[in-house]
Coordinates of C-alpha atoms and ligand atoms in Angstrom, one line a residue:
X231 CA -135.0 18.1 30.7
X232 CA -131.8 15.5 29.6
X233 CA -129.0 15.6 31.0
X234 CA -125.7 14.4 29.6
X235 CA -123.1 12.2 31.3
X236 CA -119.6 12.2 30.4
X237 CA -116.8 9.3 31.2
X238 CA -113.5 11.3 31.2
X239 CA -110.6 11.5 30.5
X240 CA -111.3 10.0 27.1
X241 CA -109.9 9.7 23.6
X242 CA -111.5 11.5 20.7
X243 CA -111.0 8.3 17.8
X244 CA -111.4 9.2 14.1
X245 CA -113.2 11.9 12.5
X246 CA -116.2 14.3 12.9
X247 CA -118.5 15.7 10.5
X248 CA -118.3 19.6 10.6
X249 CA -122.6 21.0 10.7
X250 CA -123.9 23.7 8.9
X251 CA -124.0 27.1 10.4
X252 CA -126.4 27.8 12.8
X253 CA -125.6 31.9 12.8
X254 CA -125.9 31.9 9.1
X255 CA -129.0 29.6 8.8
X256 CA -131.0 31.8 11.0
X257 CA -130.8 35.2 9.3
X258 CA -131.1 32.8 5.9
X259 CA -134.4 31.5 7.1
X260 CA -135.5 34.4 8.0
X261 CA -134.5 36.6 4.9
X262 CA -137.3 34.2 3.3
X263 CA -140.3 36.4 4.5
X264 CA -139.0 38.8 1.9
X265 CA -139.7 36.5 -1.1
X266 CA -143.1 35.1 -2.4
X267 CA -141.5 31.5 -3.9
X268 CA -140.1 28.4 -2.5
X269 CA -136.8 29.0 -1.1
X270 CA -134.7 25.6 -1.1
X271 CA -131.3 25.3 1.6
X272 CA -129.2 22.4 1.7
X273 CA -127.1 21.2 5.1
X274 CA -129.5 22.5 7.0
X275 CA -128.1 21.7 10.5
X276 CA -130.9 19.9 12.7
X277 CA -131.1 22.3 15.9
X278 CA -133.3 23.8 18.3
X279 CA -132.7 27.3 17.7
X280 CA -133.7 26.3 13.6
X281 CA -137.4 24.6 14.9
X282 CA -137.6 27.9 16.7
X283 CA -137.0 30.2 13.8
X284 CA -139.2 27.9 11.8
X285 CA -142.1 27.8 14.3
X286 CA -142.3 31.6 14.5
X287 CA -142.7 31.8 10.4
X288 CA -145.3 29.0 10.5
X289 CA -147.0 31.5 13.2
X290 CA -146.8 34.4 10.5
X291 CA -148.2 31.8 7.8
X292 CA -144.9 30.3 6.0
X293 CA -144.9 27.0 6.3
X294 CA -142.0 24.8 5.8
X295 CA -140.9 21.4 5.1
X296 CA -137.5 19.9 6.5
X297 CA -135.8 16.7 5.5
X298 CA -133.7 16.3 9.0
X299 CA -131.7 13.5 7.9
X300 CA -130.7 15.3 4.4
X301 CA -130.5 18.8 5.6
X302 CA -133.1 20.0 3.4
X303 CA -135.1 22.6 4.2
X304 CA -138.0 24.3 1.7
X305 CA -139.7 27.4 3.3
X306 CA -143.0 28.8 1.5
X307 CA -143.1 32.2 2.4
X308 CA -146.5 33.5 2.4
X309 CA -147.8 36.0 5.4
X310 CA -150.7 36.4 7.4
X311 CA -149.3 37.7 10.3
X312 CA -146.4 40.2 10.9
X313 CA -146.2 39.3 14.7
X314 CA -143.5 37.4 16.1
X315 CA -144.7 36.9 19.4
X316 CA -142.8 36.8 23.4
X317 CA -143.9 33.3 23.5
X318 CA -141.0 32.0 20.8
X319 CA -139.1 35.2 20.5
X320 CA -138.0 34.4 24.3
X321 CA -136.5 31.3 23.5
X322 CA -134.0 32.8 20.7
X323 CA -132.6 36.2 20.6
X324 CA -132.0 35.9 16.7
X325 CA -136.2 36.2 16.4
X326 CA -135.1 39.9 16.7
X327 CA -134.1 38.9 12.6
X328 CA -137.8 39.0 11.7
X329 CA -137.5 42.7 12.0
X330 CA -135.7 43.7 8.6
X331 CA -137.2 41.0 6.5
X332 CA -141.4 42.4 7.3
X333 CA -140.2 46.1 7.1
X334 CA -138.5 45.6 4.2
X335 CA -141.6 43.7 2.9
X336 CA -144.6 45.0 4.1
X337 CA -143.7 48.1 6.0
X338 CA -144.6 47.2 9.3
X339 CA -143.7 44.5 11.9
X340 CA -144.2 43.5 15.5
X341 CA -142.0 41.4 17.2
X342 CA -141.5 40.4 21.1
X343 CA -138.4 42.8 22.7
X344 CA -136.2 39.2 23.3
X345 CA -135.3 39.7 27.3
X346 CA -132.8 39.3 29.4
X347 CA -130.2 36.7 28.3
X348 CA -127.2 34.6 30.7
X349 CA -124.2 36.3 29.0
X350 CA -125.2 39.9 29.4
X351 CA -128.5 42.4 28.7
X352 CA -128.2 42.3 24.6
X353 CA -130.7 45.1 24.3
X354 CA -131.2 46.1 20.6
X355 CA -131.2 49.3 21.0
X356 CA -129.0 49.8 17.9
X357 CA -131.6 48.2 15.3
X358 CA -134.4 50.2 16.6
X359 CA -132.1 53.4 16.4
X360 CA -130.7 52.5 13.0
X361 CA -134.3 52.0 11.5
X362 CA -135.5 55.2 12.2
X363 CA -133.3 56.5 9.7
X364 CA -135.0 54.7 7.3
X365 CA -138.0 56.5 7.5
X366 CA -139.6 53.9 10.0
X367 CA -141.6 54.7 13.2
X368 CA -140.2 52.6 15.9
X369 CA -142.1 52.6 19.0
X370 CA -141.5 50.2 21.9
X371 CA -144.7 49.2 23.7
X372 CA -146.0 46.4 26.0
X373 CA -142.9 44.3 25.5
X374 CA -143.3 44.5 21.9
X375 CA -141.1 46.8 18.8
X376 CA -143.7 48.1 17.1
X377 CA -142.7 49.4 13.3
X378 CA -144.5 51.0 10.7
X379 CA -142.8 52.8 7.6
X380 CA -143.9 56.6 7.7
X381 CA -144.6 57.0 3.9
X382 CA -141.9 54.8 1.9
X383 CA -138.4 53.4 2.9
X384 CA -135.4 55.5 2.1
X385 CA -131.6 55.0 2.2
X386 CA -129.7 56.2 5.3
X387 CA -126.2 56.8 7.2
X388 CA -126.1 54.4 9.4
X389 CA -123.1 54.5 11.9
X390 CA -123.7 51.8 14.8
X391 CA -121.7 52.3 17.8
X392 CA -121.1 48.9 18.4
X393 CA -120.1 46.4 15.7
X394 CA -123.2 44.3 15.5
X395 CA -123.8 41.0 14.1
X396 CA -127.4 40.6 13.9
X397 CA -127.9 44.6 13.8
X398 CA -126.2 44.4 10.7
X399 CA -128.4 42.1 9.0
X400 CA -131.3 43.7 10.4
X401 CA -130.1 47.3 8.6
X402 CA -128.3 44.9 5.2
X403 CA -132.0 43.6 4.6
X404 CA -134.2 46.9 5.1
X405 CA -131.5 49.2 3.1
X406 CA -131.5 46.4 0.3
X407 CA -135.3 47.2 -0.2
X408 CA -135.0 51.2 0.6
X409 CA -135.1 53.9 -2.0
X410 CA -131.6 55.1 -2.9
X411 CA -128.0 54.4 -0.9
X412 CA -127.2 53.3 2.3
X413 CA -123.8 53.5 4.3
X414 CA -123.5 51.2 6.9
X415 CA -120.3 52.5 9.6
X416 CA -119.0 50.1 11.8
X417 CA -121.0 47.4 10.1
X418 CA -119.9 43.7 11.4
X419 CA -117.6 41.7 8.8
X420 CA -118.3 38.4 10.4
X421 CA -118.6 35.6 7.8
X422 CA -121.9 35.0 8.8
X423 CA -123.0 38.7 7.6
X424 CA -121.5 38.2 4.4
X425 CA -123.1 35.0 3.3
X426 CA -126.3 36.9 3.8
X427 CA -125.0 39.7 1.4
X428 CA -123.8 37.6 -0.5
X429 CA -127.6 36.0 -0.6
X430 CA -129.4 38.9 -1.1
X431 CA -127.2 39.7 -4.2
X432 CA -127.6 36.6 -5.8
X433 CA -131.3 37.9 -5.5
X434 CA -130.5 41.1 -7.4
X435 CA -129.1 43.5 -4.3
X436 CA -126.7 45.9 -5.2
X437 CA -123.8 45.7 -2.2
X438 CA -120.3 46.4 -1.9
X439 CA -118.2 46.1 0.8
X440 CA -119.0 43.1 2.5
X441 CA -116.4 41.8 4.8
X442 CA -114.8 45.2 5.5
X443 CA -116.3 48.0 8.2
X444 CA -118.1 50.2 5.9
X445 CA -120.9 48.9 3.7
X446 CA -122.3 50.8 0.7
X447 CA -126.1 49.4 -0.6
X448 CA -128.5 50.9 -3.0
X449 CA -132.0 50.0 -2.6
X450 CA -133.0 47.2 -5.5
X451 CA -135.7 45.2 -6.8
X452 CA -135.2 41.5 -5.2
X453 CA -136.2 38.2 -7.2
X454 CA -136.8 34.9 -5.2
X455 CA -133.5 32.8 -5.6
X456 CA -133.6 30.0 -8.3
X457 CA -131.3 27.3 -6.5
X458 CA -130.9 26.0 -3.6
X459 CA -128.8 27.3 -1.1
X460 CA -126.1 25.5 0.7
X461 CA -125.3 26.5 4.6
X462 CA -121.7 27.0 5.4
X463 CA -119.6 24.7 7.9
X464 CA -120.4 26.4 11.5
X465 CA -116.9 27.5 12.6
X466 CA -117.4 27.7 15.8
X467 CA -118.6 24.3 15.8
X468 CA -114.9 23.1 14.4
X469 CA -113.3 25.6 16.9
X470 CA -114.8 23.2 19.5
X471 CA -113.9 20.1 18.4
X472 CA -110.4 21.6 18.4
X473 CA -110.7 22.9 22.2
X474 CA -111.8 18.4 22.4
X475 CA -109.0 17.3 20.6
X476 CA -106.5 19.7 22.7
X477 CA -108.0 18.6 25.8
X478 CA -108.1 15.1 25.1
X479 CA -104.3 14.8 23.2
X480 CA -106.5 13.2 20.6
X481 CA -105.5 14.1 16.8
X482 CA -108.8 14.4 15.2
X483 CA -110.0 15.2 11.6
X484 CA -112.7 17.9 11.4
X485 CA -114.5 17.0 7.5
X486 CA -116.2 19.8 6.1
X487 CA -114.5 22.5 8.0
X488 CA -113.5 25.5 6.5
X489 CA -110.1 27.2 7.8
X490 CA -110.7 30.2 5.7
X491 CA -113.1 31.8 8.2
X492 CA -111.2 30.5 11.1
X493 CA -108.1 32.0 11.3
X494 CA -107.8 33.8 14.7
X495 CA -109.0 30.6 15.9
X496 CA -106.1 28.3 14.6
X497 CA -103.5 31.2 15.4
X498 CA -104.5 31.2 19.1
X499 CA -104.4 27.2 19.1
X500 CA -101.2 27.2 17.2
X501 CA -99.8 29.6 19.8
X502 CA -100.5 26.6 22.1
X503 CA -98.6 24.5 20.3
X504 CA -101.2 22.7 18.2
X505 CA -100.5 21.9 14.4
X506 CA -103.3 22.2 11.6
X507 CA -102.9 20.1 8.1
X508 CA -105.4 22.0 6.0
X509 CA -107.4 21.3 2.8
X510 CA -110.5 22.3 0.9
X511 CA -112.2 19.4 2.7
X512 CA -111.3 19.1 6.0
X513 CA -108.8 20.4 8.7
X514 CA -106.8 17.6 10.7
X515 CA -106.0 18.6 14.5
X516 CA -102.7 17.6 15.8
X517 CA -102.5 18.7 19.8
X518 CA -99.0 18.6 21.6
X519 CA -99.1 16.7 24.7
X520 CA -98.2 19.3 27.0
X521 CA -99.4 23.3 25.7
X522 CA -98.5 26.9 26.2
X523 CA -100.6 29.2 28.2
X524 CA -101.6 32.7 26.5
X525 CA -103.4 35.8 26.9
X526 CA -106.3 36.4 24.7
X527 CA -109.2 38.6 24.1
X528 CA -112.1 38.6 21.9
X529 CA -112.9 41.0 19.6
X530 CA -115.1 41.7 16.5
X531 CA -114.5 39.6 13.3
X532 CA -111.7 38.9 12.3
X533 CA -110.5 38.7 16.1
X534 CA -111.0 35.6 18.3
X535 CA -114.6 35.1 18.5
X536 CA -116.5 35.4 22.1
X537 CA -118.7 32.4 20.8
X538 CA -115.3 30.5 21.5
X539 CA -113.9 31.9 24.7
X540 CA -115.8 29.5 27.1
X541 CA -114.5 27.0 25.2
X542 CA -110.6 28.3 24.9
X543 CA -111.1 29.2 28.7
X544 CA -111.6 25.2 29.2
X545 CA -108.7 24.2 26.7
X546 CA -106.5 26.8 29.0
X547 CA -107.3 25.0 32.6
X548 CA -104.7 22.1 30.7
X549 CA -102.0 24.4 30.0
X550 CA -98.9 24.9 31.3
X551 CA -98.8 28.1 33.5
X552 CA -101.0 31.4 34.0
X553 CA -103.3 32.7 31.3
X554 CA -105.6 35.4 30.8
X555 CA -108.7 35.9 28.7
X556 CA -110.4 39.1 28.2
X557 CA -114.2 39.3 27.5
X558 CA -115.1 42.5 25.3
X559 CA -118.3 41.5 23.8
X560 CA -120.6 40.6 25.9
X561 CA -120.8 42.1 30.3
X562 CA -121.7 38.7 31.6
X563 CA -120.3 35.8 29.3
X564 CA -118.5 34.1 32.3
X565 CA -121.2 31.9 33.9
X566 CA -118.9 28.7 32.8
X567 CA -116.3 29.5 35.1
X568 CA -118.3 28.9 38.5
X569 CA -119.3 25.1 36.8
X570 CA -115.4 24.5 35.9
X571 CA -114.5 25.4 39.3
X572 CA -116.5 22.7 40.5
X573 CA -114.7 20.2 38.5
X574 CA -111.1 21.5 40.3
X575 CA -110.4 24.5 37.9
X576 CA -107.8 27.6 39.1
X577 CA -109.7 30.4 37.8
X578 CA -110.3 33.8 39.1
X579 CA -112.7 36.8 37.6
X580 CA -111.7 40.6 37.7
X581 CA -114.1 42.3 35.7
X582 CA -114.0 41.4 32.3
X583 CA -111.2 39.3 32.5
X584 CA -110.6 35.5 33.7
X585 CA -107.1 34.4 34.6
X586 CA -106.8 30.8 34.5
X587 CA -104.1 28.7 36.9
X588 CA -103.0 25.4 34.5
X589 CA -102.0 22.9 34.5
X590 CA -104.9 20.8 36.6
X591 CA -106.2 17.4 36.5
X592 CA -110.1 18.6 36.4
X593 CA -112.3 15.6 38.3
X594 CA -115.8 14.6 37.3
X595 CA -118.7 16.2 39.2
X596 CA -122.6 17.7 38.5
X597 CA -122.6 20.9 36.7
X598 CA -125.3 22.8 35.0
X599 CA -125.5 24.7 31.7
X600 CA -126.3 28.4 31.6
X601 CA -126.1 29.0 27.8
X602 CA -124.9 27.3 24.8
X603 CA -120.9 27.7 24.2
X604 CA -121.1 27.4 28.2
X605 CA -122.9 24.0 28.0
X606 CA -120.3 23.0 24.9
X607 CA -116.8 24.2 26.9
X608 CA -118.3 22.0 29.8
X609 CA -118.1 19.6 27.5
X610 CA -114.9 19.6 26.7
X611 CA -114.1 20.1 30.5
X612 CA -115.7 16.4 30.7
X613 CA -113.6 15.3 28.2
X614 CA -110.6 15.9 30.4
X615 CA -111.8 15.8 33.8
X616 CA -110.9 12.6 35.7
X617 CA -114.2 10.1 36.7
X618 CA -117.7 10.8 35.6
X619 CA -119.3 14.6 35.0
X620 CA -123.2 14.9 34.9
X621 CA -124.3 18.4 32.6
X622 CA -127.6 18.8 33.2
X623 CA -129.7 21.4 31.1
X624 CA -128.6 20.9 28.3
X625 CA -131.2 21.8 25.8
X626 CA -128.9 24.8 25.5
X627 CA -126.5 22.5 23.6
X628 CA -129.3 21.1 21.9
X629 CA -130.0 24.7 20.5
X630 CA -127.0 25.0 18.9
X631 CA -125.1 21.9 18.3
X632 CA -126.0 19.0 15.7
X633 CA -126.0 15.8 17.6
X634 CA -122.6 16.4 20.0
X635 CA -123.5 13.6 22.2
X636 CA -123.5 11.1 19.2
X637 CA -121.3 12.5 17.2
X638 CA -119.2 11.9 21.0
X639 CA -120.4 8.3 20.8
X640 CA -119.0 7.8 17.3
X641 CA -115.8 9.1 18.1
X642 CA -115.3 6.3 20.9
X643 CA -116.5 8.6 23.7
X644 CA -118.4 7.1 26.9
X645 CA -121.6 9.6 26.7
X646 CA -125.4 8.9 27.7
X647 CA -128.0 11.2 27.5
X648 CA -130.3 10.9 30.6
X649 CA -133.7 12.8 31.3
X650 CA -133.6 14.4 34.8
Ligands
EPU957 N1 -125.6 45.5 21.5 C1 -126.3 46.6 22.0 N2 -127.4 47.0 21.4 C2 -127.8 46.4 20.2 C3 -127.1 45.3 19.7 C4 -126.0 44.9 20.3 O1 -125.9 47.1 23.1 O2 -128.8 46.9 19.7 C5 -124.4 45.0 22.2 C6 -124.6 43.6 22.8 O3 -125.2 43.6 24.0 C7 -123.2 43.1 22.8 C8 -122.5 43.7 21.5 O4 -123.3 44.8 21.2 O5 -122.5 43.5 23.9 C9 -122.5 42.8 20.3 O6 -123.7 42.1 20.1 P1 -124.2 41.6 18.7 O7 -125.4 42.4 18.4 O8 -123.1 41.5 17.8 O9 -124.7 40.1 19.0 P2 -125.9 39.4 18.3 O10 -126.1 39.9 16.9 O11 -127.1 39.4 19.2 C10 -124.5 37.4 17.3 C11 -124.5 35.9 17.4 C12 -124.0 35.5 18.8 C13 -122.6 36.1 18.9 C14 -122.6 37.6 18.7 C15 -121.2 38.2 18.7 C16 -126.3 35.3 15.9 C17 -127.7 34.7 15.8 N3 -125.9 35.4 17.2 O12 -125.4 37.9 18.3 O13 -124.0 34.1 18.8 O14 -122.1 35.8 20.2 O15 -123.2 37.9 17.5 O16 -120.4 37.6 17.8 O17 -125.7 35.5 14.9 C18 -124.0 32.0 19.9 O18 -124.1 31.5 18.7 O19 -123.8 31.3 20.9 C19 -124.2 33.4 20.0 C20 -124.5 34.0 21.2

């Protein structure tokens, strides 16, 4: 396993290259299983969690072929095998996505119940519930969801009781190839849902209301898509080089990045006292040199993301005073904050919530990943923290982060990666 050491406090010099979306990759690649031609993407960003979702269609006989260094990824959907098995499914929760694309396709599907998971139980409960209204026998045996359509796939009223992401998706894609309408209630309105609706009906689905809470679809004949596919800038990848630059007083230009889909994000740094220049092409990060504290919690789309929080939480241990940050998403999303306490962080936990002492001088020590935005807000903890920190485990980062210890390097960053 590598680990990563960082030389702190350092200065972020220049500017980074925004990746594409990881989130909106994975349900992209996946969607694939529900063509029968060559599907093209371009800024494919080169992760773990993408070799993972590619290994488990090359198990169900689509093979794929990806350019790393371009970004280019061509997936031949063809399938011999509707099982996505514990094996890979394990490794990434997001397997769960192979569910909507083989019902909608072939009426039946088997894929691995995904485990227990750092930042909370993530059951999935709410697909399995939603796609019985479809018609679909769910039936959850020897670790496995086991779905078969009863006679054909027909529209339903879907009303989750949750907003979620990846349940959305699930439910977008099967009621996109159901007879008749669909209502989804609740539905998610994260960007990451819409630029799969948005796919799916350049491919001839008929769906309106994406982006808002209540999603209307009528079941429609699909065609494989013509061009090729770009992936969005990952958002939450430029909300943490803004949690770098705040920690490191380092103005910093984020290329690529798209503000658009970010806003809760800037508002909560600008509350801090940070100011944005924004364009089309890129958003430049100018930190103050000494920054608010603030009380924040995370929410659904468009609210501040909990994919940022460990992050924020980081950025907070800087600032001047007490702050607060409230974790409504996910039961268990707070494993950061025993890591950051060994580098000289003030914070306490009370249930949901984390209430963060600032400002400290953090100092370098070992710490250990536990998930992904964990492994990237420790980071940024390096980044400010006084003297040397060792992260080990961090294939977590690897999983969903293009390259941070180079693109670290290229910024003028003192970073090695070491196998332990
Ligand atoms: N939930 C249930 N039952 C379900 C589904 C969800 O109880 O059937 C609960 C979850 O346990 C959680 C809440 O509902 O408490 C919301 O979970 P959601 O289903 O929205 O999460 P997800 O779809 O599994 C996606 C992202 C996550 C991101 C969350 C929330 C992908 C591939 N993953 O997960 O991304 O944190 O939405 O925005 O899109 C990450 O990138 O680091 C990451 C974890």
């Amino acid at each position: 396993m590598d680990a990563l050491i960082v030389k702190g406090p350092a200065k972020l010099n220049g500017s980074v290259q925004i990746s594409g979306s990881k989130n909106t990759a994975l349900p992209l690649i996946f969607t694939s299983l529900l063509f029968d031609k060559e599907i093209h993407f371009n800024n494919v960003p080169r992760l773990w969690d993408i070799e993972t979702a590619l290994k488990i269609l090359s198990i169900m006989g689509t093979e794929s072929e990806w350019k790393k260094e371009e970004g280019l990824l061509t997936i031949f959907p063809k399938v011999t095998s509707k099982v996505a098995p514990y094996e890979w499914v394990k490794r990434m929760r997001a397997s769960v996505l192979a569910l909507g694309p083989l019902i909608a396709r072939f009426g039946e599907a088997k894929v691995s119940l995904p485990g227990g998971c750092a930042i909370g139980a993530r059951p999935v409960n709410y697909h399995i519930d939603a796609l019985r209204l479809f018609g679909v026998d769910v039936k959850v045996e020897e670790g496995y969801i086991k779905a078969q359509v009863r006679s054909r796939l027909t529209g339903a009223h879907v009303i989750f009781p949750e907003v979620t992401v990846t349940g959305t998706e699930n439910i977008l894609i099967v009621a996109s190839q159901a007879e008749g309408h669909t209502r989804i209630e609740n539905a998610a309105s994260e960007p990451e849902v819409i630029e799969l609706g948005e796919f799916l009906k350049s491919c001839g689905a008929k769906i309106q209301g994406l982006g808002t809470q209540t999603i209307e679809i009528v079941g429609a004949l699909l065609k494989s898509p013509k061009s090729q596919i770009r992936i969005p800038p990952d958002r939450i990848e430029a909300g943490t080089w803004i949690s770098a630059s705040m920690v490191t007083r380092s103005p910093l230009e984020l290329l690529g990045a798209d503000a658009s889909v970010m806003k809760s994000t800037l508002d909560v740094f600008k509350s801090m006292g940070a100011k944005f220049s924004i364009s089309e092409e890129k958003i430049l990060v100018n930190p103050p040199s000494r920054f608010n504290s603030l009380d924040v919690t995370t929410e659904p789309y468009p609210g501040f993301p909990t994919d940022m929080q460990a992050q924020l939480l980081t950025t907070l241990c800087f600032a001047e005073g007490k702050s607060s940050v409230r974790e409504t998403i996910f039961e268990n999303r707070f494993m950061h904050v025993a890591e950051l306490r060994r580098l000289g962080a003030r914070i306490k936990v009370i249930k949901n919530q984390a209430i963060v002492e600032g400002p400290v001088q953090l100092t370098g020590a070992p710490v250990m990943a536990t998930d992904l935005r964990a492994s990237a807000s420790l980071v940024v903890a390096a980044l400010g923290s006084e003297g040397k920190t060792t992260i080990s485990r961090i294939y977590h980062l690897d999983r969903g982060y293009q390259r941070l210890d180079s693109k670290l390097t290229a910024l003028g960053v003192k970073v090695t990666r070491v196998s332990e």
